[in-house]
Amino acid sequence: MEDIRDPSPDRREEDRHDDPFVDTAALAAELAEEHPADIAEALDEEEPEVASAVLASLSREQQVEVLDQSDFDLSSDLIEALPVEEAVRLVSAMSADRAADLFRWMEEPARSHLFARLPPETQAELNRLLSWPEHSAGGLMTTEFVTVPSTWTVGETLRHIRETERTRETIYAIYVLDPITHKLEQAVSLRRLITGESGQPILSVAPKHDPITCAPLMDREDVARLISKYDLLAVPVVDEHEHVLGIVTVDDMIDAIIEEGTEDAQKFGGMEALDEPYMEMGFVAMLKKRAGWLSILFLGEMLTANAMQHFEDELERAIVLTLFIPLIMSSGGNSGSQATSLIIRALALGEIKLKDWWRVALRELPSGLVLGSILAVLGVTRITVWQLAGFHDYGEHWVLVAATVGTALVAIVTFGSMTGSMLPFVLRRLGFDPASASAPFVATFVDVTGLVIYFSVALLILHGTLL
């Protein structure tokens, strides 16, 4: 019989959205053979009622696998829509870290009502995970990992893994504990384990160095650097007594870093970070995220008008200076934005620390002077060519005007580079996210100060002639 399903996923997606009456049974049958990540992506495109019906038509194992997908945006909505008994069964079968994320997203009173119906052991586990900040190692970790006492052999450990692997998020690292104190002694990779002899002690196949660990309050960016530096698939989270609280896996870390990068990009654009995908955020919520910073930047730009009013007499006497205001303002803002981008990224990657601020200043000062000089040469050349070619008459003192523009560009670009590079350090020192030193904020600040520098230079050079 001919398969009536369109082999193209894109075409299948278009047809489904064109049809206002979705056949949930047919859709469930179609998705049943897909990967859980693809099922989650497909359900995210449907209305919650349709997605709920399709999810209910899948097998119990598939339901749990779909809900365990970290990028399944409708997971909390679907859990809330299910009968309480069914929701309890699914949440209890989910991985602990994903269930904790689910309760972070759920709203009251559904959150408390469902939590109260969970088994006591599940409640205790979720309470432990939810007690840590969301963006910390404790907030990202899972409690489903493999531990064995240091007295075991390789064979006993492999047998234990075979018996418990379906209830563990990962088995690629086995954590060896002291049988009495339960302190972490070593972390053994599955690769090293399967190459050992069955009768060997588990510690005989462990690496010689101490295990790489992190504290539960370590920021997710620092955890990511740790995993990247030591090429780990998971890093154990330990308390002050070296007891293993959980592990942060590399897949959870990738999701967290993507989220962190998205937040930083949005902040750097001059707005608050979005709490949900762009297309799912309400109109009013979007306005709230954007209007605040936009208003602050607008008020900042109003200082530009104050600066121009202060130099109103000079502008009336040397109207030619106004021709270069956009050039001056944009050059300073651009240099500041460049420096800010470089420093924020370097701080995020751990390439520089707070104590390196003076080294950065020593690099940015000559960089600003050279970059400003390059722009000054271009600016002076432009004025000279336009004057001599007859494109525009800058007056009898055009050489002094060119000198004013050139000198101001050097000063403003240097000031912009220094300001843009130092502001992230100041914000980090005060406990703020350096990404808050957004390009629009730096540009606004340098615009205002740039005008003051420009007219101050003009007063020095053009005094006794145009001014």
Coordinates of C-alpha atoms in Angstrom, one line a residue:
M1 CA 0.0 0.0 0.0
E2 CA 1.3 3.5 -0.8
D3 CA 2.4 5.6 2.2
I4 CA 0.2 8.7 2.1
R5 CA 2.5 10.6 4.5
D6 CA 4.5 13.3 2.9
P7 CA 8.2 12.4 3.2
S8 CA 9.2 16.1 3.6
P9 CA 9.0 17.2 7.3
D10 CA 8.7 20.9 6.2
R11 CA 5.8 20.1 3.9
R12 CA 4.2 18.0 6.6
E13 CA 4.5 21.0 9.0
E14 CA 3.0 23.4 6.5
D15 CA 0.0 21.1 5.8
R16 CA -0.7 20.6 9.5
H17 CA -0.8 24.4 10.2
D18 CA -2.9 25.0 7.1
D19 CA -5.6 22.6 8.5
P20 CA -7.6 24.2 11.4
F21 CA -8.9 20.7 12.3
V22 CA -5.9 18.6 13.3
D23 CA -6.5 14.8 13.4
T24 CA -4.8 14.1 16.7
A25 CA -4.9 10.3 16.3
A26 CA -3.2 10.6 12.9
L27 CA -0.7 13.1 14.2
A28 CA 0.1 10.8 17.2
A29 CA 0.6 7.9 14.9
E30 CA 2.9 9.9 12.6
L31 CA 5.0 11.2 15.5
A32 CA 5.2 7.9 17.4
E33 CA 8.1 6.9 15.2
E34 CA 10.0 10.1 15.6
H35 CA 12.8 11.0 18.0
P36 CA 11.6 12.5 21.3
A37 CA 13.3 15.8 20.5
D38 CA 11.4 16.0 17.1
I39 CA 8.1 15.1 18.8
A40 CA 8.7 17.9 21.3
E41 CA 9.5 20.3 18.5
A42 CA 6.3 19.3 16.6
L43 CA 4.1 19.6 19.7
D44 CA 5.5 23.1 20.4
E45 CA 4.0 24.2 17.1
E46 CA 0.5 23.0 18.1
E47 CA -2.2 24.5 20.3
P48 CA -2.0 23.2 23.9
E49 CA -5.2 21.3 23.5
V50 CA -3.9 19.4 20.4
A51 CA -0.5 18.8 21.9
S52 CA -2.1 17.4 25.1
A53 CA -4.3 15.0 23.1
V54 CA -1.3 13.9 21.0
L55 CA 0.9 13.4 24.1
A56 CA -1.8 11.3 25.8
S57 CA -1.9 9.0 22.7
L58 CA 1.8 8.2 22.9
S59 CA 3.2 5.4 25.0
R60 CA 4.2 6.1 28.6
E61 CA 7.9 5.8 27.8
Q62 CA 7.6 8.2 24.9
Q63 CA 5.6 10.7 27.1
V64 CA 8.3 10.8 29.7
E65 CA 11.1 11.1 27.0
V66 CA 9.2 14.0 25.4
L67 CA 8.7 15.8 28.7
D68 CA 12.4 15.3 29.5
Q69 CA 13.4 17.4 26.5
S70 CA 14.9 20.7 27.8
D71 CA 13.6 22.8 25.0
F72 CA 10.0 21.5 25.2
D73 CA 8.2 24.9 25.9
L74 CA 4.7 23.4 26.4
S75 CA 5.8 20.9 29.1
S76 CA 4.4 22.8 32.0
D77 CA 1.2 23.7 30.2
L78 CA 0.6 20.1 29.3
I79 CA 1.2 18.8 32.8
E80 CA -1.2 21.3 34.2
A81 CA -3.8 20.2 31.7
L82 CA -3.6 16.5 32.6
P83 CA -5.6 14.8 35.4
V84 CA -3.7 15.0 38.6
E85 CA -3.1 11.2 38.9
E86 CA -1.6 11.1 35.4
A87 CA 0.5 14.2 36.0
V88 CA 1.9 12.6 39.2
R89 CA 2.9 9.4 37.4
L90 CA 4.6 11.3 34.6
V91 CA 6.5 13.8 36.9
S92 CA 7.6 10.9 39.1
A93 CA 9.1 9.1 36.0
M94 CA 10.8 12.2 34.7
S95 CA 14.5 13.0 35.3
A96 CA 14.9 14.9 38.6
D97 CA 16.4 18.0 37.0
R98 CA 13.8 18.3 34.3
A99 CA 11.0 17.8 36.9
A100 CA 12.6 20.6 39.0
D101 CA 12.6 22.9 35.9
L102 CA 9.0 22.0 35.3
F103 CA 8.0 23.2 38.8
R104 CA 10.0 26.4 38.3
W105 CA 7.9 27.2 35.3
M106 CA 4.5 26.2 36.6
E107 CA 2.2 28.8 38.1
E108 CA 0.2 28.7 41.4
P109 CA -2.1 27.1 42.5
A110 CA -1.4 24.2 40.0
R111 CA 2.2 24.0 41.2
S112 CA 1.4 23.5 44.9
H113 CA -1.5 21.2 44.1
L114 CA 0.6 18.9 42.0
F115 CA 3.6 19.0 44.3
A116 CA 1.5 17.9 47.3
R117 CA 0.4 14.8 45.5
L118 CA 3.9 13.6 44.6
P119 CA 5.5 10.7 46.6
P120 CA 7.4 11.9 49.7
E121 CA 10.8 10.8 48.2
T122 CA 10.1 12.7 45.0
Q123 CA 9.1 15.8 47.0
A124 CA 12.3 15.6 49.0
E125 CA 14.5 15.3 45.9
L126 CA 12.8 18.2 44.1
N127 CA 13.0 20.4 47.2
R128 CA 16.8 19.8 47.3
L129 CA 17.1 20.8 43.6
L130 CA 14.7 23.8 43.9
S131 CA 16.6 25.1 46.9
W132 CA 19.6 26.2 44.7
P133 CA 19.6 29.3 42.5
E134 CA 18.4 28.5 39.0
H135 CA 21.6 29.5 37.2
S136 CA 24.0 27.8 39.7
A137 CA 25.5 24.3 39.5
G138 CA 23.0 23.2 42.1
G139 CA 20.1 24.4 40.0
L140 CA 21.4 22.6 36.9
M141 CA 22.5 19.3 38.5
T142 CA 20.6 16.0 38.4
T143 CA 20.6 13.5 41.3
E144 CA 20.4 10.5 39.0
F145 CA 24.0 9.2 38.7
V146 CA 26.0 6.1 39.5
T147 CA 28.0 5.8 42.7
V148 CA 29.8 2.7 44.1
P149 CA 31.9 2.1 47.2
S150 CA 35.7 2.1 46.8
T151 CA 35.8 -1.5 48.1
W152 CA 34.1 -2.8 44.9
T153 CA 35.7 -4.5 42.0
V154 CA 35.4 -3.6 38.3
G155 CA 33.1 -6.6 37.8
E156 CA 30.8 -5.6 40.6
T157 CA 30.6 -2.1 39.3
L158 CA 29.7 -3.2 35.8
R159 CA 27.0 -5.5 37.1
H160 CA 25.6 -2.6 39.2
I161 CA 25.6 -0.3 36.1
R162 CA 23.6 -2.9 34.1
E163 CA 21.1 -3.2 36.8
T164 CA 20.5 0.6 37.3
E165 CA 21.3 2.3 34.0
R166 CA 17.6 2.9 33.1
T167 CA 17.2 5.0 36.2
R168 CA 20.3 7.1 35.7
E169 CA 20.7 10.1 33.4
T170 CA 24.2 9.2 32.5
I171 CA 26.5 6.2 33.1
Y172 CA 29.6 7.6 31.4
A173 CA 31.2 8.5 34.7
I174 CA 31.1 6.4 37.9
Y175 CA 31.7 8.1 41.2
V176 CA 33.7 6.1 43.8
L177 CA 32.8 6.9 47.4
D178 CA 34.4 6.1 50.7
P179 CA 32.2 3.3 52.1
I180 CA 32.1 4.8 55.6
T181 CA 32.2 8.6 55.2
H182 CA 30.6 8.6 51.7
K183 CA 33.1 11.2 50.6
L184 CA 34.0 11.3 46.9
E185 CA 37.3 9.6 46.3
Q186 CA 37.5 9.3 42.5
A187 CA 35.6 9.6 39.3
V188 CA 36.0 6.7 36.8
S189 CA 35.0 7.0 33.2
L190 CA 33.1 4.1 31.6
R191 CA 35.9 3.8 29.1
R192 CA 38.5 3.1 31.7
L193 CA 36.1 0.8 33.5
I194 CA 35.4 -1.6 30.6
T195 CA 39.1 -1.9 29.9
G196 CA 39.9 -3.2 33.4
E197 CA 39.9 -6.8 34.5
S198 CA 36.8 -8.0 36.3
G199 CA 38.6 -8.9 39.5
Q200 CA 40.5 -5.6 39.8
P201 CA 39.6 -3.1 42.5
I202 CA 37.6 -0.2 41.1
L203 CA 40.3 2.3 42.3
S204 CA 42.9 0.5 40.2
V205 CA 41.4 1.9 37.0
A206 CA 40.8 5.4 38.4
P207 CA 43.0 8.3 37.2
K208 CA 45.9 9.4 39.4
H209 CA 44.7 13.0 39.8
D210 CA 42.0 14.2 42.2
P211 CA 38.5 14.3 40.8
I212 CA 37.3 17.6 39.2
T213 CA 34.4 18.9 41.2
C214 CA 32.4 22.1 41.6
A215 CA 30.5 23.8 44.4
P216 CA 26.7 23.9 44.3
L217 CA 26.7 27.7 44.1
M218 CA 29.2 28.0 41.3
D219 CA 27.8 30.0 38.4
R220 CA 26.8 28.1 35.3
E221 CA 29.4 30.0 33.2
D222 CA 32.2 28.8 35.5
V223 CA 30.8 25.3 35.3
A224 CA 30.9 25.5 31.6
R225 CA 34.5 26.6 31.6
L226 CA 35.3 23.7 33.9
I227 CA 33.7 21.1 31.6
S228 CA 35.4 22.7 28.6
K229 CA 38.8 22.9 30.2
Y230 CA 38.9 19.3 31.4
D231 CA 36.9 17.8 28.5
L232 CA 34.3 16.3 30.8
L233 CA 30.9 14.7 30.0
A234 CA 29.7 15.5 33.6
V235 CA 31.1 17.2 36.6
P236 CA 30.1 16.2 40.2
V237 CA 28.7 18.8 42.5
V238 CA 30.0 18.4 46.1
D239 CA 29.3 20.1 49.4
E240 CA 31.9 21.3 51.9
H241 CA 32.2 17.8 53.2
E242 CA 33.0 16.4 49.8
H243 CA 29.7 14.5 49.6
V244 CA 28.3 14.3 46.1
L245 CA 25.0 16.2 45.8
G246 CA 24.5 15.6 42.0
I247 CA 26.2 16.0 38.7
V248 CA 26.0 18.6 35.9
T249 CA 26.0 16.9 32.5
V250 CA 27.4 18.4 29.3
D251 CA 24.0 18.3 27.5
D252 CA 22.4 20.4 30.3
M253 CA 25.4 22.7 30.2
I254 CA 25.0 23.3 26.5
D255 CA 21.4 24.2 27.0
A256 CA 22.4 26.6 29.8
I257 CA 25.1 28.3 27.8
I258 CA 22.8 28.8 24.8
E259 CA 20.3 30.4 27.2
E260 CA 23.1 32.5 28.8
G261 CA 24.3 33.6 25.4
T262 CA 20.8 34.6 24.4
E263 CA 20.3 36.7 27.5
D264 CA 23.7 38.4 27.0
A265 CA 22.9 39.2 23.4
Q266 CA 19.5 40.7 24.4
K267 CA 21.0 42.8 27.2
F268 CA 23.8 43.9 24.9
G269 CA 21.1 45.2 22.5
G270 CA 19.8 47.5 25.2
M271 CA 16.9 45.6 26.7
E272 CA 16.0 43.2 29.4
A273 CA 16.5 39.5 28.7
L274 CA 13.3 37.7 27.5
D275 CA 11.8 35.0 29.8
E276 CA 10.3 33.1 26.9
P277 CA 10.7 32.7 23.1
Y278 CA 10.1 35.8 21.0
M279 CA 7.0 34.5 19.2
E280 CA 5.4 33.4 22.4
M281 CA 5.9 36.6 24.4
G282 CA 2.8 38.8 24.8
F283 CA 2.7 42.3 23.3
V284 CA 2.5 44.0 26.7
A285 CA 5.2 41.9 28.2
M286 CA 7.5 42.6 25.2
L287 CA 6.9 46.4 25.6
K288 CA 7.8 46.1 29.3
K289 CA 11.1 44.4 28.4
R290 CA 12.0 47.0 25.8
A291 CA 10.5 50.3 27.0
G292 CA 12.5 50.6 30.2
W293 CA 15.9 50.6 28.7
L294 CA 14.7 52.6 25.7
S295 CA 13.4 55.3 27.9
I296 CA 16.6 55.4 29.9
L297 CA 18.7 55.7 26.7
F298 CA 16.4 58.4 25.5
L299 CA 16.8 60.4 28.7
G300 CA 20.5 59.9 28.3
E301 CA 20.4 61.3 24.7
M302 CA 18.6 64.3 26.0
L303 CA 21.8 65.3 27.7
T304 CA 23.2 65.8 24.2
A305 CA 20.7 68.6 23.7
N306 CA 21.9 70.1 27.0
A307 CA 25.5 69.9 25.8
M308 CA 24.6 71.7 22.6
Q309 CA 22.6 74.4 24.4
H310 CA 25.7 75.0 26.6
F311 CA 27.7 75.7 23.4
E312 CA 25.0 77.5 21.6
D313 CA 27.0 80.8 21.3
E314 CA 29.9 78.9 19.8
L315 CA 27.6 77.2 17.3
E316 CA 26.1 80.5 16.2
R317 CA 29.6 81.9 15.5
A318 CA 31.0 78.8 13.9
I319 CA 28.0 77.1 12.2
V320 CA 30.5 75.0 10.2
L321 CA 31.2 72.9 13.3
T322 CA 27.6 71.5 13.2
L323 CA 28.4 69.7 10.0
F324 CA 30.7 67.3 11.8
I325 CA 28.6 66.6 14.9
P326 CA 27.2 63.3 13.5
L327 CA 30.7 62.2 12.5
I328 CA 32.1 63.0 15.9
M329 CA 29.3 61.3 17.9
S330 CA 29.2 58.1 15.9
S331 CA 33.0 57.6 15.9
G332 CA 33.1 57.8 19.7
G333 CA 30.1 55.6 20.2
N334 CA 31.4 53.0 17.7
S335 CA 34.8 52.8 19.4
G336 CA 33.2 52.4 22.8
S337 CA 30.9 49.7 21.5
Q338 CA 33.8 47.8 20.0
A339 CA 35.8 47.9 23.2
T340 CA 32.8 46.9 25.3
S341 CA 32.0 43.9 23.1
L342 CA 35.6 42.7 23.3
I343 CA 35.9 43.0 27.1
I344 CA 32.4 41.5 27.9
R345 CA 33.2 38.4 25.8
A346 CA 36.7 38.1 27.3
L347 CA 35.3 38.3 30.8
A348 CA 32.6 35.7 29.9
L349 CA 35.2 33.3 28.6
G350 CA 37.5 33.8 31.6
E351 CA 40.3 35.2 29.3
I352 CA 40.6 38.2 31.7
K353 CA 39.8 38.8 35.4
L354 CA 38.9 41.8 37.4
K355 CA 42.5 42.3 38.4
D356 CA 43.5 42.6 34.8
W357 CA 41.7 46.0 34.4
W358 CA 45.0 47.9 34.3
R359 CA 46.4 45.7 31.6
V360 CA 43.3 46.3 29.5
A361 CA 43.6 50.0 30.1
L362 CA 47.3 49.9 28.9
R363 CA 46.2 48.1 25.8
E364 CA 43.1 50.3 25.0
L365 CA 44.9 53.6 25.5
P366 CA 47.3 53.2 22.6
S367 CA 44.7 51.4 20.6
G368 CA 42.3 54.3 21.0
L369 CA 45.0 56.8 20.1
V370 CA 46.0 54.9 16.9
L371 CA 42.4 54.2 15.9
G372 CA 41.5 57.9 16.5
S373 CA 44.5 59.0 14.5
I374 CA 43.4 56.8 11.6
L375 CA 39.9 58.3 11.6
A376 CA 41.5 61.8 12.0
V377 CA 43.5 61.3 8.9
L378 CA 40.4 60.3 7.0
G379 CA 38.4 63.2 8.4
V380 CA 41.1 65.8 7.6
T381 CA 41.6 64.3 4.1
R382 CA 37.9 64.5 3.4
I383 CA 37.7 68.2 4.5
T384 CA 40.8 69.1 2.4
V385 CA 39.6 67.3 -0.7
W386 CA 36.1 68.8 -0.5
Q387 CA 37.6 72.3 0.0
L388 CA 40.2 72.2 -2.7
A389 CA 37.9 70.5 -5.2
G390 CA 35.2 73.1 -4.6
F391 CA 32.6 70.6 -3.4
H392 CA 32.1 72.8 -0.3
D393 CA 33.5 76.0 1.2
Y394 CA 34.4 75.6 4.8
G395 CA 35.5 79.2 5.0
E396 CA 38.9 81.0 5.2
H397 CA 39.8 79.1 8.4
W398 CA 39.1 75.6 6.9
V399 CA 42.6 74.4 7.9
L400 CA 41.8 75.1 11.5
V401 CA 38.4 73.5 11.2
A402 CA 40.1 70.4 9.8
A403 CA 42.6 70.4 12.7
T404 CA 39.7 70.7 15.2
V405 CA 37.9 67.7 13.7
G406 CA 41.1 65.7 13.5
T407 CA 42.1 66.4 17.1
A408 CA 38.6 65.9 18.4
L409 CA 38.4 62.5 16.7
V410 CA 41.6 61.3 18.4
A411 CA 40.4 62.5 21.8
I412 CA 36.9 61.1 21.4
V413 CA 37.8 57.7 20.0
T414 CA 40.4 57.3 22.7
F415 CA 37.9 58.3 25.4
G416 CA 35.3 55.9 23.9
S417 CA 37.8 53.0 23.9
M418 CA 38.8 53.6 27.5
T419 CA 35.2 54.0 28.7
G420 CA 33.9 51.0 26.8
S421 CA 36.7 48.8 28.1
M422 CA 36.5 49.9 31.7
L423 CA 32.7 50.0 32.2
P424 CA 32.3 46.1 32.2
F425 CA 34.9 45.9 35.0
V426 CA 33.1 48.5 37.0
L427 CA 29.8 46.6 36.6
R428 CA 31.4 43.3 37.5
R429 CA 33.0 44.8 40.6
L430 CA 29.6 46.2 41.7
G431 CA 28.1 42.8 41.3
F432 CA 26.1 43.5 38.0
D433 CA 26.2 41.5 34.8
P434 CA 28.8 43.1 32.5
A435 CA 26.4 42.5 29.6
S436 CA 24.4 45.4 31.0
A437 CA 27.1 47.7 29.6
S438 CA 25.2 47.4 26.4
A439 CA 26.4 49.0 23.2
P440 CA 23.5 51.5 23.1
F441 CA 24.3 52.5 26.7
V442 CA 28.0 53.1 26.0
A443 CA 27.2 54.9 22.7
T444 CA 24.8 57.2 24.5
F445 CA 27.3 58.0 27.2
V446 CA 30.1 58.7 24.7
D447 CA 27.8 60.8 22.5
V448 CA 27.2 63.3 25.3
T449 CA 30.8 63.4 26.5
G450 CA 32.0 63.5 22.9
L451 CA 30.2 66.7 22.2
V452 CA 31.8 68.3 25.2
I453 CA 35.2 67.2 24.0
Y454 CA 34.5 68.4 20.5
F455 CA 33.5 71.9 21.5
S456 CA 36.3 72.1 24.1
V457 CA 38.8 71.3 21.4
A458 CA 37.2 73.8 19.1
L459 CA 37.5 76.6 21.7
L460 CA 41.2 75.9 22.0
I461 CA 42.0 75.7 18.3
L462 CA 39.6 78.3 16.9
H463 CA 39.9 80.8 19.7
G464 CA 40.6 84.2 18.1
T465 CA 39.4 83.2 14.7
L466 CA 35.9 81.7 14.4
L467 CA 35.4 81.7 18.2

